[in-house]
Amino acid sequence: MKPESSQMNGSLGPMRVLVTGGSGLVGRAIERLVKEEGENRKGEEWIFLTSKDANLLSAEETRAAFEKHRPTHVIHLAAMVGGLFRNMRQNLDFWRNNVFINDNVLKAAHEFGALKVVSCLSTCIFPDKTAYPIDETMIHNGPPHESNFGYAYAKRMIDVQNRALFQQYGLRYTAVIPTNVFGPHDNFNIEDGHVLPGLIHKTYLAKKEGKPLQVWGSGRALRQFIYSLDLARLFVWVLREYDEVEPIILSVGEEDEVSIKFAADAVVEALGFRGDVIYDTSKSDGQFKKTASNAKLRKYLPDFKFTPFKQAIQETCDWFVANYDSARK
Ligand code: NAP
Ligand code: GDP
């Protein structure tokens, strides 16, 4: 009798999934989901890799990790990641580190016979000057926003590599394109992190110290935010069910796009902050908007329910307060 897992992955043995970047925001959300699924994921073995297990900047260490684990499937999350202001300071590092990590991982996956790899792009890699809403066909249509061109071009090359791997070897490696992600285990570092973990940390400190909250930029820029636990469910669906090489945008709808001011107000409310909120317009707004269409996702999963934004913000703030000492900051 064939093992049950053969129905899930179309291969002969159990599905062994290697998750790179397993200690990050998205990796920890996937780990929690997989744990919660428990019995329902018969025939799947999951391995969550961190930089301590293998520095993926090194081709040798990457090969050694793949040789050791021999994954049939890979979720590739590991990357140099940062918010707008870190990107503006370190375009060269974002370009080089991410190009090396991605090439090492995709090459080792191919070499050690992984059947499927799902890598991670981002809606901030799309052209700056574009029609809206952005869709999956537009990735290479023009230069990205100048603030993060290093990260953006490095991420775009994953799509190039996936298409070339399909053309030359028939491999069905793909990528997802999430919007701004937030949730427990985020990087709450104020200088380096993304807007929501930055605002949560700053609001926490402003409340503790009785000082005003400084929001950077005008507050008018628009973003679609996805809760890491929703993204985890979609990521695992892509791994198990999605068969295209073409990437897929994983986002809330266009109608759920919010201003930075709306997001800041939600954080203020969730943390019960009653002090002044100041907008520092000497700081950049970054890309004004990157409104993405989730029509392709909705065609596959018309009934998927996203966690309401304010509920997800409340859960993330509660997590940060409860884990303040150990949180990444
Ligand atoms: P994160 O919290 O910063 O986690 C990054 C992960 O990458 C960590 O597990 C880290 O390992 C690992 N990593 C970094 N450099 C490495 C190296 N040289 N060798 C091995 N591992 C390394 O990032 P995230 O927010 O979860 O992002 C996951 C993926 O989603 C990334 O590909 C990112 O580009 C993409 N994405 C993120 C967002 C967002 O808003 N956060 C939006 C769109 C797309 P250690 O913990 O051991 O350092
Ligand atoms: P982006 O979505 O790739 O641009 O990256 P971020 O997640 O860093 O979001 C940047 C947007 O949030 C810009 O419009 C910033 O002006 C605004 N913002 C407001 N306060 C903060 C903050 O404390 N940290 C960060 N990173 N951005 C902030």
Short mmCIF file of N, CA and C and ligand atoms in Angstrom, two decimals, residues 83-85 124 148 180 190 193-196 198-199 202 214-218 221 223 260 283-287 290, ligand 2:
data_model
loop_
_atom_site.label_atom_id
_atom_site.label_comp_id
_atom_site.label_asym_id
_atom_site.label_seq_id
_atom_site.Cartn_x
_atom_site.Cartn_y
_atom_site.Cartn_z
N GLY A 83 12.83 47.34 7.37
CA GLY A 83 11.85 48.35 7.00
C GLY A 83 12.46 49.39 6.06
N LEU A 84 11.64 50.37 5.73
CA LEU A 84 12.03 51.42 4.78
C LEU A 84 13.38 52.04 5.11
N PHE A 85 13.59 52.39 6.39
CA PHE A 85 14.76 53.20 6.73
C PHE A 85 16.05 52.37 6.69
N CYS A 124 6.75 45.11 -2.29
CA CYS A 124 7.58 46.32 -2.44
C CYS A 124 8.64 46.16 -3.53
N ASN A 148 14.43 51.08 -2.02
CA ASN A 148 14.79 49.68 -1.72
C ASN A 148 15.17 48.90 -2.98
N ASN A 180 2.91 43.87 3.32
CA ASN A 180 3.59 44.06 4.62
C ASN A 180 3.03 43.07 5.65
N ILE A 190 13.49 49.51 16.41
CA ILE A 190 12.87 50.75 15.92
C ILE A 190 13.58 51.28 14.67
N GLY A 193 13.40 47.94 11.76
CA GLY A 193 12.22 47.12 11.47
C GLY A 193 11.19 47.81 10.60
N HIS A 194 10.10 47.11 10.35
CA HIS A 194 8.98 47.64 9.57
C HIS A 194 8.11 48.56 10.43
N VAL A 195 7.14 49.16 9.76
CA VAL A 195 6.37 50.21 10.43
C VAL A 195 5.57 49.69 11.64
N LEU A 196 4.85 48.58 11.51
CA LEU A 196 4.00 48.18 12.65
C LEU A 196 4.81 47.76 13.88
N GLY A 198 7.73 48.69 14.61
CA GLY A 198 8.37 49.93 15.06
C GLY A 198 7.39 50.77 15.87
N LEU A 199 6.19 50.93 15.34
CA LEU A 199 5.19 51.75 16.05
C LEU A 199 4.76 51.10 17.36
N LYS A 202 7.59 51.77 19.79
CA LYS A 202 7.67 53.19 20.15
C LYS A 202 6.49 53.61 21.05
N GLN A 214 6.25 59.42 18.32
CA GLN A 214 6.72 60.00 17.04
C GLN A 214 6.41 59.00 15.93
N VAL A 215 5.49 59.37 15.03
CA VAL A 215 5.27 58.57 13.83
C VAL A 215 6.12 59.20 12.73
N TRP A 216 6.81 58.39 11.97
CA TRP A 216 7.68 58.94 10.92
C TRP A 216 6.90 59.15 9.63
N GLY A 217 7.19 60.27 8.94
CA GLY A 217 6.52 60.59 7.68
C GLY A 217 5.18 61.26 7.95
N SER A 218 4.42 61.44 6.87
CA SER A 218 3.16 62.20 6.96
C SER A 218 2.00 61.38 7.50
N ALA A 221 0.82 57.74 3.60
CA ALA A 221 1.14 56.60 2.73
C ALA A 221 0.18 55.45 3.02
N ARG A 223 -0.88 51.25 2.88
CA ARG A 223 -0.31 49.90 2.89
C ARG A 223 -1.42 48.86 3.08
N ILE A 260 -1.01 54.89 6.97
CA ILE A 260 -0.12 54.71 8.13
C ILE A 260 -0.78 55.34 9.36
N LYS A 283 10.89 62.93 7.90
CA LYS A 283 11.25 61.54 7.54
C LYS A 283 10.45 61.11 6.31
N SER A 284 11.02 60.15 5.58
CA SER A 284 10.43 59.73 4.31
C SER A 284 9.11 58.96 4.49
N ASP A 285 8.24 59.11 3.49
CA ASP A 285 7.02 58.29 3.41
C ASP A 285 7.29 57.01 2.62
N GLY A 286 8.45 56.95 1.96
CA GLY A 286 8.72 55.79 1.09
C GLY A 286 7.77 55.79 -0.09
N GLN A 287 7.52 54.59 -0.62
CA GLN A 287 6.60 54.46 -1.75
C GLN A 287 5.21 54.86 -1.25
N LYS A 290 1.38 50.75 -2.87
CA LYS A 290 1.74 49.62 -3.73
C LYS A 290 0.55 48.67 -3.80
P1 GDP B 2 7.68 49.74 3.35
O1 GDP B 2 6.24 49.35 3.43
O2 GDP B 2 8.49 48.79 2.55
O3 GDP B 2 7.85 51.16 2.89
O4 GDP B 2 8.33 49.65 4.80
P2 GDP B 2 7.85 49.95 6.28
O5 GDP B 2 7.12 48.79 6.83
O6 GDP B 2 9.10 50.36 6.99
O7 GDP B 2 6.80 51.15 6.23
C1 GDP B 2 7.24 52.46 5.91
C2 GDP B 2 6.10 53.46 6.00
O8 GDP B 2 5.69 53.63 7.36
C3 GDP B 2 6.55 54.84 5.51
O9 GDP B 2 5.44 55.54 4.98
C4 GDP B 2 7.03 55.48 6.81
O10 GDP B 2 7.03 56.90 6.73
C5 GDP B 2 5.98 54.97 7.78
N1 GDP B 2 6.40 54.92 9.20
C6 GDP B 2 5.84 55.65 10.23
N2 GDP B 2 6.45 55.38 11.39
C7 GDP B 2 7.38 54.44 11.13
C8 GDP B 2 8.32 53.73 11.96
O11 GDP B 2 8.40 53.92 13.17
N3 GDP B 2 9.10 52.80 11.35
C9 GDP B 2 9.03 52.55 10.01
N4 GDP B 2 9.82 51.61 9.48
N5 GDP B 2 8.18 53.22 9.19
C10 GDP B 2 7.37 54.15 9.75
#
